[in-house]
PDB file of C-alpha atoms in Angstrom:
ATOM      1  CA  MET A   1       1.650  -3.830  18.836  1.00 51.00           C
ATOM      2  CA  ARG A   2       2.305  -0.115  18.740  1.00 61.00           C
ATOM      3  CA  THR A   3      -0.627   2.298  18.507  1.00 69.00           C
ATOM      4  CA  GLU A   4       0.728   3.619  15.219  1.00 70.00           C
ATOM      5  CA  ALA A   5       0.714   0.114  13.740  1.00 69.00           C
ATOM      6  CA  ALA A   6      -2.871  -0.450  14.876  1.00 73.00           C
ATOM      7  CA  GLN A   7      -3.917   2.794  13.159  1.00 80.00           C
ATOM      8  CA  ARG A   8      -2.142   1.691   9.990  1.00 80.00           C
ATOM      9  CA  ILE A   9      -4.049  -1.624  10.060  1.00 81.00           C
ATOM     10  CA  GLU A  10      -7.414   0.113  10.240  1.00 84.00           C
ATOM     11  CA  LEU A  11      -6.533   2.435   7.368  1.00 87.00           C
ATOM     12  CA  VAL A  12      -5.234  -0.383   5.152  1.00 86.00           C
ATOM     13  CA  PHE A  13      -8.384  -2.407   5.728  1.00 90.00           C
ATOM     14  CA  SER A  14     -10.619   0.533   4.821  1.00 92.00           C
ATOM     15  CA  LEU A  15      -8.629   1.193   1.639  1.00 91.00           C
ATOM     16  CA  PHE A  16      -8.544  -2.435   0.583  1.00 92.00           C
ATOM     17  CA  ASP A  17     -12.324  -2.610   0.948  1.00 95.00           C
ATOM     18  CA  ALA A  18     -12.492  -1.014  -2.496  1.00 95.00           C
ATOM     19  CA  ASN A  19     -16.088  -2.048  -3.164  1.00 95.00           C
ATOM     20  CA  GLY A  20     -17.219  -0.737   0.231  1.00 95.00           C
ATOM     21  CA  ASN A  21     -19.043  -3.861   1.404  1.00 96.00           C
ATOM     22  CA  GLY A  22     -17.345  -3.937   4.832  1.00 95.00           C
ATOM     23  CA  VAL A  23     -15.209  -7.019   4.185  1.00 95.00           C
ATOM     24  CA  LEU A  24     -12.274  -7.866   1.950  1.00 95.00           C
ATOM     25  CA  ASP A  25     -12.895 -10.124  -1.017  1.00 96.00           C
ATOM     26  CA  SER A  26     -11.189 -10.875  -4.312  1.00 95.00           C
ATOM     27  CA  GLU A  27     -13.181  -8.161  -6.102  1.00 96.00           C
ATOM     28  CA  ASP A  28     -11.586  -5.508  -3.867  1.00 97.00           C
ATOM     29  CA  PHE A  29      -8.111  -6.409  -5.069  1.00 96.00           C
ATOM     30  CA  ASP A  30      -9.161  -6.462  -8.724  1.00 96.00           C
ATOM     31  CA  LEU A  31     -10.769  -3.024  -8.335  1.00 96.00           C
ATOM     32  CA  MET A  32      -7.700  -1.610  -6.602  1.00 96.00           C
ATOM     33  CA  ALA A  33      -5.352  -3.099  -9.204  1.00 97.00           C
ATOM     34  CA  ASP A  34      -7.447  -1.589 -11.998  1.00 97.00           C
ATOM     35  CA  ARG A  35      -7.345   1.869 -10.393  1.00 97.00           C
ATOM     36  CA  VAL A  36      -3.592   1.721  -9.795  1.00 97.00           C
ATOM     37  CA  VAL A  37      -2.802   0.477 -13.302  1.00 97.00           C
ATOM     38  CA  LYS A  38      -4.995   3.220 -14.782  1.00 97.00           C
ATOM     39  CA  ALA A  39      -3.020   5.821 -12.795  1.00 96.00           C
ATOM     40  CA  ALA A  40       0.217   4.383 -14.189  1.00 96.00           C
ATOM     41  CA  ALA A  41      -0.585   4.879 -17.866  1.00 93.00           C
ATOM     42  CA  ALA A  42       3.071   5.574 -18.770  1.00 94.00           C
ATOM     43  CA  SER A  43       4.373   2.387 -17.141  1.00 95.00           C
ATOM     44  CA  ASP A  44       5.199  -0.611 -19.300  1.00 94.00           C
ATOM     45  CA  ASP A  45       3.153  -3.788 -19.499  1.00 96.00           C
ATOM     46  CA  ASP A  46       5.622  -5.740 -17.341  1.00 96.00           C
ATOM     47  CA  ALA A  47       5.297  -3.232 -14.501  1.00 96.00           C
ATOM     48  CA  LYS A  48       1.516  -3.278 -14.793  1.00 97.00           C
ATOM     49  CA  ALA A  49       1.489  -7.080 -14.786  1.00 97.00           C
ATOM     50  CA  ALA A  50       3.741  -7.095 -11.712  1.00 96.00           C
ATOM     51  CA  ILE A  51       1.406  -4.870  -9.697  1.00 96.00           C
ATOM     52  CA  ARG A  52      -1.607  -6.935 -10.749  1.00 97.00           C
ATOM     53  CA  ALA A  53       0.245 -10.078  -9.639  1.00 97.00           C
ATOM     54  CA  ALA A  54       1.153  -8.406  -6.345  1.00 95.00           C
ATOM     55  CA  PHE A  55      -2.486  -7.505  -5.689  1.00 95.00           C
ATOM     56  CA  ARG A  56      -3.537 -11.073  -6.556  1.00 96.00           C
ATOM     57  CA  ARG A  57      -0.906 -12.479  -4.200  1.00 94.00           C
ATOM     58  CA  TYR A  58      -2.041 -10.086  -1.500  1.00 90.00           C
ATOM     59  CA  TRP A  59      -5.588 -11.441  -1.769  1.00 93.00           C
ATOM     60  CA  THR A  60      -4.473 -15.069  -2.050  1.00 93.00           C
ATOM     61  CA  THR A  61      -2.263 -14.729   1.019  1.00 89.00           C
ATOM     62  CA  LEU A  62      -5.048 -13.117   3.028  1.00 88.00           C
ATOM     63  CA  ALA A  63      -7.617 -15.691   1.939  1.00 91.00           C
ATOM     64  CA  THR A  64      -5.271 -18.602   2.656  1.00 89.00           C
ATOM     65  CA  GLU A  65      -4.098 -17.322   6.015  1.00 85.00           C
ATOM     66  CA  LEU A  66      -7.213 -15.656   7.386  1.00 85.00           C
ATOM     67  CA  ASP A  67     -10.445 -17.062   6.036  1.00 85.00           C
ATOM     68  CA  ALA A  68     -10.903 -19.386   8.991  1.00 79.00           C
ATOM     69  CA  ASN A  69     -14.622 -19.906   8.398  1.00 85.00           C
ATOM     70  CA  GLY A  70     -14.256 -20.441   4.640  1.00 88.00           C
ATOM     71  CA  ASP A  71     -16.789 -17.779   3.662  1.00 92.00           C
ATOM     72  CA  GLY A  72     -14.562 -16.239   0.987  1.00 92.00           C
ATOM     73  CA  VAL A  73     -14.248 -12.876   2.722  1.00 95.00           C
ATOM     74  CA  ILE A  74     -11.972 -11.356   5.356  1.00 94.00           C
ATOM     75  CA  SER A  75     -13.532  -9.337   8.157  1.00 91.00           C
ATOM     76  CA  VAL A  76     -11.640  -6.590   9.941  1.00 88.00           C
ATOM     77  CA  GLU A  77     -11.443  -8.884  12.980  1.00 85.00           C
ATOM     78  CA  GLU A  78      -9.736 -11.558  10.883  1.00 85.00           C
ATOM     79  CA  PHE A  79      -7.470  -8.966   9.273  1.00 84.00           C
ATOM     80  CA  ARG A  80      -6.073  -7.198  12.352  1.00 78.00           C
ATOM     81  CA  PRO A  81      -3.794  -9.882  13.815  1.00 72.00           C
ATOM     82  CA  PHE A  82      -2.350 -10.930  10.486  1.00 67.00           C
ATOM     83  CA  VAL A  83      -1.398  -7.996   8.346  1.00 63.00           C
ATOM     84  CA  LEU A  84       1.402  -6.756  10.586  1.00 63.00           C
ATOM     85  CA  ASP A  85       2.909 -10.212  11.152  1.00 70.00           C
ATOM     86  CA  PRO A  86       6.189 -10.126   9.216  1.00 68.00           C
ATOM     87  CA  GLY A  87       6.635 -13.881   9.512  1.00 73.00           C
ATOM     88  CA  ARG A  88       3.327 -14.594   7.793  1.00 73.00           C
ATOM     89  CA  PHE A  89       2.991 -11.587   5.552  1.00 79.00           C
ATOM     90  CA  GLY A  90       6.528 -10.322   4.881  1.00 82.00           C
ATOM     91  CA  PRO A  91       7.066 -11.877   1.425  1.00 86.00           C
ATOM     92  CA  THR A  92       3.677 -10.586   0.236  1.00 88.00           C
ATOM     93  CA  VAL A  93       4.463  -7.071   1.453  1.00 88.00           C
ATOM     94  CA  THR A  94       7.887  -7.209  -0.185  1.00 92.00           C
ATOM     95  CA  GLU A  95       6.414  -8.214  -3.546  1.00 94.00           C
ATOM     96  CA  PHE A  96       3.789  -5.477  -3.279  1.00 93.00           C
ATOM     97  CA  ALA A  97       6.338  -2.824  -2.214  1.00 94.00           C
ATOM     98  CA  GLU A  98       8.680  -3.647  -5.060  1.00 96.00           C
ATOM     99  CA  ALA A  99       5.917  -3.769  -7.674  1.00 96.00           C
ATOM    100  CA  LEU A 100       4.260  -0.515  -6.592  1.00 96.00           C
ATOM    101  CA  SER A 101       7.494   1.439  -6.301  1.00 95.00           C
ATOM    102  CA  ALA A 102       8.699   0.151  -9.692  1.00 95.00           C
ATOM    103  CA  LEU A 103       5.361   1.164 -11.219  1.00 95.00           C
ATOM    104  CA  GLY A 104       6.146   4.709 -10.099  1.00 96.00           C
ATOM    105  CA  ASP A 105       9.305   4.730 -12.222  1.00 97.00           C
ATOM    106  CA  PRO A 106       8.124   4.329 -15.826  1.00 96.00           C
ATOM    107  CA  ASP A 107      11.341   5.727 -17.314  1.00 95.00           C
ATOM    108  CA  GLY A 108      13.520   3.355 -15.278  1.00 95.00           C
ATOM    109  CA  ASP A 109      15.827   6.029 -13.871  1.00 97.00           C
ATOM    110  CA  GLY A 110      15.341   4.839 -10.274  1.00 97.00           C
ATOM    111  CA  LEU A 111      13.440   8.001  -9.347  1.00 98.00           C
ATOM    112  CA  ILE A 112       9.767   8.709  -8.700  1.00 97.00           C
ATOM    113  CA  GLU A 113       8.389  12.158  -9.409  1.00 97.00           C
ATOM    114  CA  ARG A 114       5.801  13.623  -7.051  1.00 98.00           C
ATOM    115  CA  PRO A 115       2.893  13.811  -9.564  1.00 97.00           C
ATOM    116  CA  LEU A 116       2.973  10.081 -10.336  1.00 97.00           C
ATOM    117  CA  PHE A 117       3.479   9.214  -6.659  1.00 97.00           C
ATOM    118  CA  VAL A 118       0.385  11.282  -5.836  1.00 97.00           C
ATOM    119  CA  ASP A 119      -1.603   9.658  -8.645  1.00 97.00           C
ATOM    120  CA  LEU A 120      -0.715   6.129  -7.530  1.00 97.00           C
ATOM    121  CA  MET A 121      -1.371   6.783  -3.856  1.00 96.00           C
ATOM    122  CA  THR A 122      -4.655   8.511  -4.691  1.00 96.00           C
ATOM    123  CA  ALA A 123      -5.658   5.470  -6.770  1.00 96.00           C
ATOM    124  CA  ILE A 124      -5.077   3.336  -3.678  1.00 95.00           C
ATOM    125  CA  GLY A 125      -7.313   5.693  -1.729  1.00 93.00           C
ATOM    126  CA  PHE A 126      -5.048   7.765   0.492  1.00 94.00           C
ATOM    127  CA  GLU A 127      -5.924  11.417   1.137  1.00 93.00           C
ATOM    128  CA  GLU A 128      -3.937  13.921  -0.909  1.00 95.00           C
ATOM    129  CA  PRO A 129      -2.648  16.068   2.005  1.00 94.00           C
ATOM    130  CA  ASN A 130      -1.356  12.905   3.666  1.00 94.00           C
ATOM    131  CA  ILE A 131       0.251  11.755   0.417  1.00 96.00           C
ATOM    132  CA  HIS A 132       2.168  15.017   0.082  1.00 96.00           C
ATOM    133  CA  SER A 133       3.192  14.817   3.726  1.00 95.00           C
ATOM    134  CA  LEU A 134       4.521  11.298   3.151  1.00 96.00           C
ATOM    135  CA  PHE A 135       6.398  12.328   0.001  1.00 97.00           C
ATOM    136  CA  ASP A 136       7.984  15.236   1.887  1.00 97.00           C
ATOM    137  CA  ALA A 137       8.994  12.885   4.717  1.00 96.00           C
ATOM    138  CA  PHE A 138      10.884  10.803   2.152  1.00 97.00           C
ATOM    139  CA  GLU A 139      13.079  13.897   1.608  1.00 97.00           C
ATOM    140  CA  PRO A 140      12.784  14.427  -2.142  1.00 98.00           C
ATOM    141  CA  ASP A 141      15.721  15.803  -4.090  1.00 98.00           C
ATOM    142  CA  ALA A 142      15.880  19.324  -5.532  1.00 98.00           C
ATOM    143  CA  GLU A 143      13.852  18.153  -8.552  1.00 98.00           C
ATOM    144  CA  ASP A 144      11.082  16.817  -6.257  1.00 98.00           C
ATOM    145  CA  ARG A 145      11.846  13.110  -6.736  1.00 98.00           C
ATOM    146  CA  ILE A 146      12.426  10.188  -4.394  1.00 98.00           C
ATOM    147  CA  THR A 147      14.165   6.918  -5.123  1.00 98.00           C
ATOM    148  CA  VAL A 148      12.342   3.705  -5.896  1.00 97.00           C
ATOM    149  CA  THR A 149      14.233   2.112  -2.996  1.00 97.00           C
ATOM    150  CA  THR A 150      13.090   4.797  -0.554  1.00 97.00           C
ATOM    151  CA  TRP A 151       9.461   4.154  -1.412  1.00 96.00           C
ATOM    152  CA  ALA A 152       9.801   0.366  -1.299  1.00 96.00           C
ATOM    153  CA  VAL A 153      11.418   0.535   2.143  1.00 95.00           C
ATOM    154  CA  GLY A 154       8.716   2.966   3.280  1.00 95.00           C
ATOM    155  CA  ILE A 155       5.993   0.529   2.234  1.00 92.00           C
ATOM    156  CA  LYS A 156       7.666  -2.341   4.088  1.00 91.00           C
ATOM    157  CA  ASP A 157       8.095  -0.168   7.188  1.00 90.00           C
ATOM    158  CA  TYR A 158       4.383   0.681   7.051  1.00 86.00           C
ATOM    159  CA  TYR A 159       3.574  -2.981   7.718  1.00 81.00           C
ATOM    160  CA  ALA A 160       6.062  -3.386  10.578  1.00 80.00           C
ATOM    161  CA  PRO A 161       4.254  -3.691  13.938  1.00 76.00           C
ATOM    162  CA  ASP A 162       7.253  -2.468  15.916  1.00 79.00           C
ATOM    163  CA  LYS A 163       7.818   0.759  13.976  1.00 80.00           C
ATOM    164  CA  ALA A 164       6.635   4.202  15.008  1.00 80.00           C
ATOM    165  CA  GLY A 165       7.567   7.663  13.880  1.00 87.00           C
ATOM    166  CA  ILE A 166       8.024   6.407  10.329  1.00 91.00           C
ATOM    167  CA  PRO A 167       7.139   8.399   7.224  1.00 94.00           C
ATOM    168  CA  GLY A 168       4.142   6.104   6.611  1.00 89.00           C
ATOM    169  CA  ASP A 169       2.514   7.283   9.830  1.00 88.00           C
ATOM    170  CA  ARG A 170       1.708  10.481   7.923  1.00 91.00           C
ATOM    171  CA  LEU A 171      -0.875   8.500   6.001  1.00 90.00           C
ATOM    172  CA  VAL A 172      -2.996   7.988   9.114  1.00 87.00           C
ATOM    173  CA  THR A 173      -2.646  11.370  10.744  1.00 78.00           C
ATOM    174  CA  VAL A 174      -3.903  14.642   9.372  1.00 60.00           C
ATOM    175  CA  PRO A 175      -0.924  16.868   8.570  1.00 58.00           C
ATOM    176  CA  THR A 176      -0.879  20.194  10.371  1.00 59.00           C
ATOM    177  CA  ALA A 177      -0.103  23.394   8.555  1.00 53.00           C
TER     178      ALA A 177
END
């Protein structure tokens, strides 16, 4: 696994531990879903339901695949080898990527404006300078928008263990001025 992928794993785990108890549990995914849906106030109910379902699937997949000792929580040690395994986790990542990127397009024009992108990524827990760096790496158009597809692909790339130098790496490194 590439160093960049390992750094992405650690960051994802820390963000998903929304209640801060040091492990992942179902409450974390409910908390995160609530924060993201709140940030997407202009999105329709179907889009909000889709992201909630994606967060639920994320937790269900993790719990099914990783909770080897049956304690109802996922430790970082259990999490590391799994999350970047496309064979085991790919469909879950795809559902999440499609739901989150669609949530960022409440008017259905296929474009995501920077302010909503920042709000959604902040709700997940990413740092604002890193969020702007990521958005810039997606090469927004003259009206400061990216496509839904660009973001969905970027999310999927983030979970790919063999990828480095991707826009998503900006989420784990502090941008320089």
